[in-house]
Amino acid sequence: MKDVNAKATASETTELLRFSDVRYTYPGAGHPALSGLSLTVPQGKKCVLLGHNGCGKSTLFLHANGILRPQHGEVLWKGSPIGNDRASLFALKQRIGLVFQDPEQQLIATTVAEDLSYGLCNLKLPDAMIREKLEGVMERFQMTEWAEMPLHHLSLGQKRRVALAGVMVMEPELLLLDEPTAYLDQGQTQSFVQELERIHTAGTTILMATHDVDLAFAWADWIFVMEKGQLVLEGVPEAVFSDRDRLAGLQLRIPAVYEVWQALPDALREQVDADCIPRTSAELAARLRAVSNQADRYESVVMQK
Amino acid sequence: MKDVNAKATASETTELLRFSDVRYTYPGAGHPALSGLSLTVPQGKKCVLLGHNGCGKSTLFLHANGILRPQHGEVLWKGSPIGNDRASLFALKQRIGLVFQDPEQQLIATTVAEDLSYGLCNLKLPDAMIREKLEGVMERFQMTEWAEMPLHHLSLGQKRRVALAGVMVMEPELLLLDEPTAYLDQGQTQSFVQELERIHTAGTTILMATHDVDLAFAWADWIFVMEKGQLVLEGVPEAVFSDRDRLAGLQLRIPAVYEVWQALPDALREQVDADCIPRTSAELAARLRAVSNQADRYESVVMQK
Amino acid sequence: MKGRRTRSSFLLIAGLMIYFLLNTPETGHAMHIMEGYLPVGWSLFWWAAFLPFFFLGLRSIRRIVKERPEFKLLLGVAGAFAFVLSALKIPSVTGSSSHPTGTGLGSILFGPWVMAVLGSLVLLFQALLLAHGGLTTLGANAFSMAVVGPVVAYGVYRLVAGRLGKQKIGIFLAAALADLSTYLVTSVQLALAFPAASGGIAASFAKFAGIFALTQVPLAISEGLLTVLVWNWLQAY
Amino acid sequence: MIGRIDTLAYGSRLRNLPPVHKLLFAIGALVLALVSHPLVQALLFVWMSLWITVYARVPWRIYVLVVSASLAFLLAGAPALLIEIAGGQEWSPTDSVWASWQLGGWVFYVTEAGLTRVGILAARSLTALSCFSFLLFTVPFAEILQVLRKIGVPSILTDLMMIMYRFVFVLLETAEQMWTAQKARGGHGGLSETLKDAGRLVFQLFTRSMIRYRQMYISMTARGFLDDFRVIGYSTHVRSKRYESEAVAGLLLLLMLEWWTGG
């Protein structure tokens, strides 16, 4: 893990989006929402953004997408600053897809198909191409059968999927997600994460804000922690969650599986394979069980002798 | 754990609220929201209600509070059926407090203090008494300093607390909570749970719907699982979460700490104290660490000898 | 049935409030007579002219609320909806802005008197939260936007949609004419307070009406069209 | 702008003064502004601006913004008040003419009396606006409502105002988020796209308002709603001798000045 004061982050990968000392205060607000944020999203990674409500996550997203413009500092896309003109901001919105916290607020049209086509229509693509892309995305997200459904008839999980599909149909290079699993039940969360896995495999970089550290630990390649409009910690999950004192100061819980893993007796951990940290409790449990089965077998062998 | 087909639940405690074969279909809906729900909330317990979105939880809450009336079956309060007349429904609303999922939905007045007084004013209590209760609840919930703040200036966590306080000021015997921790960060969740702990200690029975099985396992005395408008499983947390096959069928995850606990080698579990199952990963980790420290000390003693 | 009625009443307000949409905060007070603009005498006069309608409205609201207490909640939501539309920064067709006569069309279902109350509350909120208009001129503003507009809209809709059976044209005309009548009444109010040195009240009216016509006539038309557009949407879903 | 005035009123330094006093003061000053002469009005304007920007600590930029925004109306109406029109042949102005233009058979002219009239109007409007702004920036909406309840305004009105106020901010947030989401998805491209997006937003906002209404009705029922929205305010107001004496003395002084110069 590197402190933010250390040199640039993922030097081994290409940088996709970079914030450089960005400051932003909402008009009329007493204190800044971003106060010198510097952060680099590496290409091709699954990134998670942790931090309290009000730490500036949403403001960061709105800057990434070009809706807000920094009052100080700059935002760079693949190394070059984002222009202020309409055309380059429009192009940016195409490359960076933003899925809002509440799908209710993102879904604009009346039916599923209409909503999915909204972004494409804004690109002024020919109708035939829009139709083709639409059919493609509906098939990929398995929503062809509800294409003509009015949006208010869908469940929350379905709405979240439509919101995601409406962004993915634009084929963005970077996908920003703001707490995509809140209010979802476990089946829904699981299928949402599978969806993300597919998207990532197809080549999209993902940055997801969440409060669920267990999910973050299980899913992320790289973790950012923000506080008071600044980046305060970043690194691979194991590294970020090792710094107990720092996390306590940030009021962040340690992921359950990692907490228990670290507390296991060294001997047992070695048996389970200390080099490869389990990412979910199910994985840890499975490996522990494998070990005890071995031990049982071993014991029974010994007994037989 | 008892199956629902088995005889009445918590026979050792008094029953507070009982649903007996309640059926309800929303007008215009294709399938019933409650299809023969029988469930008993035991007095003085911290209960959790698990189940998918759409399994009928919210409909259950609206029945408990008397807003919806069963189309078949009945709802009993302390053993006697709830009357259909205005007066007894009004009395019921006083005894059963309902906190909705979205606090925006529940807050009506211009300032915090005014909102807290709304329920009391509906009781037509004398002003002096209302003011006294108001001050009491604001002190208990530590919101005296924002008493005069307009509601739209509050954060989500604060709004949730005001919604809770506005219900608790009515001194209900049963508190119903619908996903009270969604969108909250960890600090906010923690202080919310502490609030609930105080409320429970002061004598209120709580029934909370949530998707967070880790929270359920850590907090609940008794767990209900619903599916398709029926109760399908209930019992103490350890019992409910032991039935792996059943849970998989219900698409419910096993709480992380319990998953790992069960997978630990027997010997280790015995050392940690097998009778008392840890409820949180932090607790399990602390106990594991205590064991290894002992082992270290023991070893060093042995070595010295 | 009750649900349908609630829905359609809301829907009508929605349509009417469309031109609120064209009312940007920067230029939004083009037709709100500002605080202190009218002499004391005329301020009082217009308050006096407005209040009887207001009390009529209060009486009919009370009557409905007695039967259906939740109607109060519905009216409150409707008022907030109208206010929010008026406060949004949305560029309009002409680059200028409109004014809240739109309450007029809500009168078709609630009746024009209820809209006198709701419309004046919206104006009060605009004064208190946006500093549009003022307190002493609230009477004059409410008279033109919350009384005349709704009455005209109600009459036109009844005539065209009811008698002639042309619903969409009725809605278009109701919205557009409510808008126009409000602007004409405001011009009369200003002309009465400030008669021209040459030509008196009539000349002054011509001047005020002429100036505001630049923005208000295209607005009235586009508002009528938008109202029909939203009406179609609402009908479809 | 929306919400800004409201927020400033809650944060104003005069927040803790009793709202009734502030309202009486604002109304008294407003009446004086309407009936007095330009000299008194000018003094009153300066004094009220002092209350707003110095005593209440309202940022002067915002105060200037509110005043200048309202001036738009004054400017829009000015041509109608200033420019007189007469047929060329019969033109024989009674007042002294400040400027005139001949166009076809018509004469357009501005008289000195007309200029004076606009000057007087501007003085009155600006002064009245400053008094009104004092009320806006120092008395939060909740307290205006409390006073209205206290003086016996029918509960049907205060209830409606309370519900409206609550929903205004809920719906405003929804509308703003939807507007942002449209922008994030590449909306608002040109004029006709923007109009279409606006129409969509209105329709969606309407749908959400209906949903909100139904939800609120259910949750109010859960909180024991029968037919009333009665609430009790909780206020901690402190009287201030210093401000009270300045307000009363200032108003009396200006009143005497008006009587002495204007009478």
mmCIF file of N, CA, C and O in Angstrom, chain B residues 118-185:
data_model
loop_
_atom_site.group_PDB
_atom_site.id
_atom_site.type_symbol
_atom_site.label_atom_id
_atom_site.label_comp_id
_atom_site.label_asym_id
_atom_site.label_seq_id
_atom_site.Cartn_x
_atom_site.Cartn_y
_atom_site.Cartn_z
ATOM 1 N N TYR B 118 -45.568 15.823 15.636
ATOM 2 C CA TYR B 118 -46.755 15.529 14.823
ATOM 3 C C TYR B 118 -47.608 14.387 15.390
ATOM 4 O O TYR B 118 -48.811 14.520 15.566
ATOM 5 N N GLY B 119 -46.950 13.274 15.704
ATOM 6 C CA GLY B 119 -47.690 12.134 16.234
ATOM 7 C C GLY B 119 -48.380 12.459 17.554
ATOM 8 O O GLY B 119 -49.524 12.075 17.792
ATOM 9 N N LEU B 120 -47.674 13.209 18.392
ATOM 10 C CA LEU B 120 -48.233 13.576 19.698
ATOM 11 C C LEU B 120 -49.455 14.468 19.528
ATOM 12 O O LEU B 120 -50.447 14.337 20.250
ATOM 13 N N CYS B 121 -49.358 15.394 18.560
ATOM 14 C CA CYS B 121 -50.492 16.282 18.326
ATOM 15 C C CYS B 121 -51.702 15.486 17.860
ATOM 16 O O CYS B 121 -52.842 15.821 18.193
ATOM 17 N N ASN B 122 -51.464 14.418 17.091
ATOM 18 C CA ASN B 122 -52.575 13.586 16.642
ATOM 19 C C ASN B 122 -53.280 12.922 17.813
ATOM 20 O O ASN B 122 -54.453 12.602 17.728
ATOM 21 N N LEU B 123 -52.534 12.719 18.913
ATOM 22 C CA LEU B 123 -53.137 12.115 20.106
ATOM 23 C C LEU B 123 -53.951 13.123 20.880
ATOM 24 O O LEU B 123 -54.610 12.767 21.849
ATOM 25 N N LYS B 124 -53.850 14.388 20.463
ATOM 26 C CA LYS B 124 -54.574 15.479 21.128
ATOM 27 C C LYS B 124 -54.186 15.599 22.607
ATOM 28 O O LYS B 124 -55.023 15.850 23.464
ATOM 29 N N LEU B 125 -52.910 15.418 22.884
ATOM 30 C CA LEU B 125 -52.418 15.615 24.244
ATOM 31 C C LEU B 125 -52.351 17.112 24.537
ATOM 32 O O LEU B 125 -52.270 17.923 23.618
ATOM 33 N N PRO B 126 -52.364 17.483 25.813
ATOM 34 C CA PRO B 126 -52.180 18.910 26.131
ATOM 35 C C PRO B 126 -50.786 19.383 25.703
ATOM 36 O O PRO B 126 -49.820 18.633 25.759
ATOM 37 N N ASP B 127 -50.722 20.658 25.290
ATOM 38 C CA ASP B 127 -49.475 21.211 24.759
ATOM 39 C C ASP B 127 -48.288 21.039 25.698
ATOM 40 O O ASP B 127 -47.182 20.723 25.262
ATOM 41 N N ALA B 128 -48.538 21.259 26.983
ATOM 42 C CA ALA B 128 -47.424 21.204 27.932
ATOM 43 C C ALA B 128 -46.818 19.797 27.933
ATOM 44 O O ALA B 128 -45.598 19.624 27.941
ATOM 45 N N MET B 129 -47.681 18.802 27.896
ATOM 46 C CA MET B 129 -47.191 17.427 27.917
ATOM 47 C C MET B 129 -46.433 17.110 26.627
ATOM 48 O O MET B 129 -45.385 16.468 26.645
ATOM 49 N N ILE B 130 -46.951 17.600 25.517
ATOM 50 C CA ILE B 130 -46.269 17.379 24.241
ATOM 51 C C ILE B 130 -44.872 17.976 24.306
ATOM 52 O O ILE B 130 -43.882 17.339 23.927
ATOM 53 N N ARG B 131 -44.814 19.203 24.831
ATOM 54 C CA ARG B 131 -43.519 19.860 24.870
ATOM 55 C C ARG B 131 -42.531 19.085 25.744
ATOM 56 O O ARG B 131 -41.357 18.957 25.411
ATOM 57 N N GLU B 132 -43.035 18.564 26.829
ATOM 58 C CA GLU B 132 -42.185 17.805 27.750
ATOM 59 C C GLU B 132 -41.646 16.533 27.072
ATOM 60 O O GLU B 132 -40.443 16.262 27.094
ATOM 61 N N LYS B 133 -42.559 15.806 26.440
ATOM 62 C CA LYS B 133 -42.135 14.587 25.755
ATOM 63 C C LYS B 133 -41.147 14.906 24.636
ATOM 64 O O LYS B 133 -40.195 14.172 24.388
ATOM 65 N N LEU B 134 -41.406 16.009 23.967
ATOM 66 C CA LEU B 134 -40.568 16.442 22.860
ATOM 67 C C LEU B 134 -39.142 16.660 23.339
ATOM 68 O O LEU B 134 -38.177 16.178 22.746
ATOM 69 N N GLU B 135 -39.036 17.389 24.448
ATOM 70 C CA GLU B 135 -37.696 17.665 24.960
ATOM 71 C C GLU B 135 -37.002 16.379 25.376
ATOM 72 O O GLU B 135 -35.807 16.199 25.145
ATOM 73 N N GLY B 136 -37.790 15.477 25.984
ATOM 74 C CA GLY B 136 -37.223 14.199 26.403
ATOM 75 C C GLY B 136 -36.642 13.428 25.224
ATOM 76 O O GLY B 136 -35.487 12.994 25.249
ATOM 77 N N VAL B 137 -37.426 13.320 24.174
ATOM 78 C CA VAL B 137 -36.983 12.494 23.050
ATOM 79 C C VAL B 137 -35.809 13.155 22.327
ATOM 80 O O VAL B 137 -34.889 12.475 21.868
ATOM 81 N N MET B 138 -35.820 14.486 22.263
ATOM 82 C CA MET B 138 -34.714 15.156 21.574
ATOM 83 C C MET B 138 -33.415 14.978 22.334
ATOM 84 O O MET B 138 -32.341 14.849 21.752
ATOM 85 N N GLU B 139 -33.541 14.945 23.652
ATOM 86 C CA GLU B 139 -32.349 14.737 24.452
ATOM 87 C C GLU B 139 -31.852 13.305 24.283
ATOM 88 O O GLU B 139 -30.668 13.060 24.064
ATOM 89 N N ARG B 140 -32.789 12.355 24.357
ATOM 90 C CA ARG B 140 -32.400 10.956 24.223
ATOM 91 C C ARG B 140 -31.734 10.686 22.887
ATOM 92 O O ARG B 140 -30.773 9.940 22.805
ATOM 93 N N PHE B 141 -32.255 11.284 21.853
ATOM 94 C CA PHE B 141 -31.684 11.049 20.529
ATOM 95 C C PHE B 141 -30.641 12.099 20.155
ATOM 96 O O PHE B 141 -30.240 12.186 19.018
ATOM 97 N N GLN B 142 -30.246 12.884 21.114
ATOM 98 C CA GLN B 142 -29.220 13.908 20.902
ATOM 99 C C GLN B 142 -29.471 14.758 19.670
ATOM 100 O O GLN B 142 -28.615 14.880 18.795
ATOM 101 N N MET B 143 -30.656 15.329 19.611
ATOM 102 C CA MET B 143 -30.928 16.181 18.468
ATOM 103 C C MET B 143 -31.422 17.552 18.883
ATOM 104 O O MET B 143 -31.977 18.288 18.073
ATOM 105 N N THR B 144 -31.191 17.885 20.161
ATOM 106 C CA THR B 144 -31.658 19.185 20.636
ATOM 107 C C THR B 144 -31.039 20.317 19.825
ATOM 108 O O THR B 144 -31.707 21.298 19.520
ATOM 109 N N GLU B 145 -29.782 20.146 19.453
ATOM 110 C CA GLU B 145 -29.156 21.268 18.757
ATOM 111 C C GLU B 145 -29.654 21.455 17.323
ATOM 112 O O GLU B 145 -29.518 22.524 16.764
ATOM 113 N N TRP B 146 -30.222 20.418 16.752
ATOM 114 C CA TRP B 146 -30.817 20.674 15.429
ATOM 115 C C TRP B 146 -32.338 20.769 15.464
ATOM 116 O O TRP B 146 -33.005 20.632 14.451
ATOM 117 N N ALA B 147 -32.877 20.999 16.650
ATOM 118 C CA ALA B 147 -34.332 21.047 16.801
ATOM 119 C C ALA B 147 -35.005 21.991 15.821
ATOM 120 O O ALA B 147 -36.074 21.701 15.296
ATOM 121 N N GLU B 148 -34.378 23.112 15.567
ATOM 122 C CA GLU B 148 -35.034 24.112 14.730
ATOM 123 C C GLU B 148 -34.570 24.069 13.283
ATOM 124 O O GLU B 148 -34.883 24.952 12.509
ATOM 125 N N MET B 149 -33.788 23.041 12.946
ATOM 126 C CA MET B 149 -33.305 22.935 11.568
ATOM 127 C C MET B 149 -34.428 22.469 10.657
ATOM 128 O O MET B 149 -35.234 21.623 11.032
ATOM 129 N N PRO B 150 -34.468 22.992 9.444
ATOM 130 C CA PRO B 150 -35.442 22.449 8.492
ATOM 131 C C PRO B 150 -34.982 21.071 8.033
ATOM 132 O O PRO B 150 -33.781 20.796 7.971
ATOM 133 N N LEU B 151 -35.944 20.202 7.741
ATOM 134 C CA LEU B 151 -35.606 18.811 7.464
ATOM 135 C C LEU B 151 -34.698 18.642 6.252
ATOM 136 O O LEU B 151 -33.873 17.741 6.214
ATOM 137 N N HIS B 152 -34.826 19.520 5.270
ATOM 138 C CA HIS B 152 -34.024 19.314 4.068
ATOM 139 C C HIS B 152 -32.564 19.702 4.275
ATOM 140 O O HIS B 152 -31.771 19.536 3.370
ATOM 141 N N HIS B 153 -32.225 20.211 5.449
ATOM 142 C CA HIS B 153 -30.811 20.487 5.715
ATOM 143 C C HIS B 153 -30.097 19.274 6.317
ATOM 144 O O HIS B 153 -28.897 19.310 6.538
ATOM 145 N N LEU B 154 -30.843 18.215 6.634
ATOM 146 C CA LEU B 154 -30.232 17.072 7.324
ATOM 147 C C LEU B 154 -29.631 16.079 6.338
ATOM 148 O O LEU B 154 -30.043 16.004 5.186
ATOM 149 N N SER B 155 -28.666 15.310 6.829
ATOM 150 C CA SER B 155 -28.116 14.215 6.030
ATOM 151 C C SER B 155 -29.059 13.020 6.119
ATOM 152 O O SER B 155 -29.975 13.004 6.947
ATOM 153 N N LEU B 156 -28.818 12.024 5.287
ATOM 154 C CA LEU B 156 -29.682 10.844 5.302
ATOM 155 C C LEU B 156 -29.695 10.184 6.676
ATOM 156 O O LEU B 156 -30.739 9.800 7.196
ATOM 157 N N GLY B 157 -28.514 10.061 7.276
ATOM 158 C CA GLY B 157 -28.430 9.426 8.589
ATOM 159 C C GLY B 157 -29.241 10.196 9.621
ATOM 160 O O GLY B 157 -29.941 9.607 10.440
ATOM 161 N N GLN B 158 -29.157 11.511 9.556
ATOM 162 C CA GLN B 158 -29.918 12.330 10.499
ATOM 163 C C GLN B 158 -31.415 12.201 10.255
ATOM 164 O O GLN B 158 -32.204 12.092 11.193
ATOM 165 N N LYS B 159 -31.796 12.171 8.978
ATOM 166 C CA LYS B 159 -33.221 12.018 8.670
ATOM 167 C C LYS B 159 -33.745 10.702 9.221
ATOM 168 O O LYS B 159 -34.839 10.636 9.774
ATOM 169 N N ARG B 160 -32.927 9.636 9.074
ATOM 170 C CA ARG B 160 -33.352 8.342 9.606
ATOM 171 C C ARG B 160 -33.565 8.428 11.109
ATOM 172 O O ARG B 160 -34.492 7.855 11.651
ATOM 173 N N ARG B 161 -32.651 9.153 11.772
ATOM 174 C CA ARG B 161 -32.791 9.276 13.234
ATOM 175 C C ARG B 161 -34.030 10.077 13.603
ATOM 176 O O ARG B 161 -34.709 9.749 14.572
ATOM 177 N N VAL B 162 -34.321 11.121 12.833
ATOM 178 C CA VAL B 162 -35.532 11.898 13.133
ATOM 179 C C VAL B 162 -36.770 11.034 12.914
ATOM 180 O O VAL B 162 -37.699 11.051 13.735
ATOM 181 N N ALA B 163 -36.774 10.257 11.833
ATOM 182 C CA ALA B 163 -37.922 9.385 11.571
ATOM 183 C C ALA B 163 -38.110 8.397 12.726
ATOM 184 O O ALA B 163 -39.224 8.174 13.201
ATOM 185 N N LEU B 164 -36.989 7.854 13.202
ATOM 186 C CA LEU B 164 -37.051 6.908 14.324
ATOM 187 C C LEU B 164 -37.540 7.605 15.600
ATOM 188 O O LEU B 164 -38.423 7.111 16.297
ATOM 189 N N ALA B 165 -36.987 8.778 15.861
ATOM 190 C CA ALA B 165 -37.370 9.511 17.070
ATOM 191 C C ALA B 165 -38.845 9.886 17.031
ATOM 192 O O ALA B 165 -39.545 9.827 18.045
ATOM 193 N N GLY B 166 -39.320 10.270 15.834
ATOM 194 C CA GLY B 166 -40.721 10.651 15.693
ATOM 195 C C GLY B 166 -41.658 9.492 15.977
ATOM 196 O O GLY B 166 -42.803 9.694 16.390
ATOM 197 N N VAL B 167 -41.176 8.286 15.787
ATOM 198 C CA VAL B 167 -41.980 7.112 16.110
ATOM 199 C C VAL B 167 -41.811 6.757 17.581
ATOM 200 O O VAL B 167 -42.770 6.446 18.285
ATOM 201 N N MET B 168 -40.581 6.867 18.094
ATOM 202 C CA MET B 168 -40.315 6.469 19.488
ATOM 203 C C MET B 168 -40.943 7.408 20.509
ATOM 204 O O MET B 168 -41.199 7.025 21.637
ATOM 205 N N VAL B 169 -41.182 8.649 20.098
ATOM 206 C CA VAL B 169 -41.773 9.601 21.036
ATOM 207 C C VAL B 169 -43.197 9.167 21.406
ATOM 208 O O VAL B 169 -43.738 9.560 22.435
ATOM 209 N N MET B 170 -43.773 8.305 20.583
ATOM 210 C CA MET B 170 -45.109 7.789 20.867
ATOM 211 C C MET B 170 -45.055 6.612 21.831
ATOM 212 O O MET B 170 -46.084 6.045 22.174
ATOM 213 N N GLU B 171 -43.866 6.227 22.228
ATOM 214 C CA GLU B 171 -43.655 5.105 23.143
ATOM 215 C C GLU B 171 -44.398 3.844 22.712
ATOM 216 O O GLU B 171 -45.237 3.314 23.447
ATOM 217 N N PRO B 172 -44.090 3.355 21.509
ATOM 218 C CA PRO B 172 -44.778 2.151 21.042
ATOM 219 C C PRO B 172 -44.256 0.921 21.777
ATOM 220 O O PRO B 172 -43.142 0.925 22.303
ATOM 221 N N GLU B 173 -45.059 -0.136 21.806
ATOM 222 C CA GLU B 173 -44.597 -1.379 22.430
ATOM 223 C C GLU B 173 -43.847 -2.231 21.415
ATOM 224 O O GLU B 173 -43.022 -3.053 21.778
ATOM 225 N N LEU B 174 -44.200 -2.028 20.159
ATOM 226 C CA LEU B 174 -43.529 -2.779 19.089
ATOM 227 C C LEU B 174 -43.034 -1.796 18.038
ATOM 228 O O LEU B 174 -43.786 -0.923 17.600
ATOM 229 N N LEU B 175 -41.769 -1.931 17.668
ATOM 230 C CA LEU B 175 -41.186 -1.034 16.673
ATOM 231 C C LEU B 175 -40.885 -1.836 15.408
ATOM 232 O O LEU B 175 -40.184 -2.838 15.458
ATOM 233 N N LEU B 176 -41.428 -1.385 14.282
ATOM 234 C CA LEU B 176 -41.181 -2.055 13.010
ATOM 235 C C LEU B 176 -40.249 -1.196 12.164
ATOM 236 O O LEU B 176 -40.496 -0.003 11.979
ATOM 237 N N LEU B 177 -39.190 -1.800 11.659
ATOM 238 C CA LEU B 177 -38.212 -1.030 10.874
ATOM 239 C C LEU B 177 -38.020 -1.680 9.519
ATOM 240 O O LEU B 177 -37.734 -2.875 9.431
ATOM 241 N N ASP B 178 -38.130 -0.884 8.456
ATOM 242 C CA ASP B 178 -37.961 -1.427 7.115
ATOM 243 C C ASP B 178 -36.600 -1.003 6.561
ATOM 244 O O ASP B 178 -36.406 0.159 6.206
ATOM 245 N N GLU B 179 -35.671 -1.918 6.516
ATOM 246 C CA GLU B 179 -34.316 -1.653 5.993
ATOM 247 C C GLU B 179 -33.730 -0.342 6.481
ATOM 248 O O GLU B 179 -33.427 0.546 5.689
ATOM 249 N N PRO B 180 -33.539 -0.227 7.777
ATOM 250 C CA PRO B 180 -33.118 1.073 8.306
ATOM 251 C C PRO B 180 -31.669 1.418 8.005
ATOM 252 O O PRO B 180 -31.280 2.566 8.195
ATOM 253 N N THR B 181 -30.861 0.482 7.513
ATOM 254 C CA THR B 181 -29.442 0.798 7.364
ATOM 255 C C THR B 181 -28.993 0.964 5.921
ATOM 256 O O THR B 181 -27.813 1.196 5.667
ATOM 257 N N ALA B 182 -29.924 0.850 4.968
ATOM 258 C CA ALA B 182 -29.514 0.991 3.563
ATOM 259 C C ALA B 182 -28.961 2.391 3.316
ATOM 260 O O ALA B 182 -29.472 3.368 3.868
ATOM 261 N N TYR B 183 -27.956 2.483 2.516
ATOM 262 C CA TYR B 183 -27.290 3.739 2.156
ATOM 263 C C TYR B 183 -26.527 4.398 3.311
ATOM 264 O O TYR B 183 -25.961 5.459 3.133
ATOM 265 N N LEU B 184 -26.574 3.815 4.500
ATOM 266 C CA LEU B 184 -25.818 4.429 5.603
ATOM 267 C C LEU B 184 -24.373 3.945 5.523
ATOM 268 O O LEU B 184 -24.107 2.817 5.155
ATOM 269 N N ASP B 185 -23.434 4.820 5.915
ATOM 270 C CA ASP B 185 -22.058 4.350 5.978
ATOM 271 C C ASP B 185 -21.830 3.659 7.320
ATOM 272 O O ASP B 185 -22.746 3.564 8.143
#
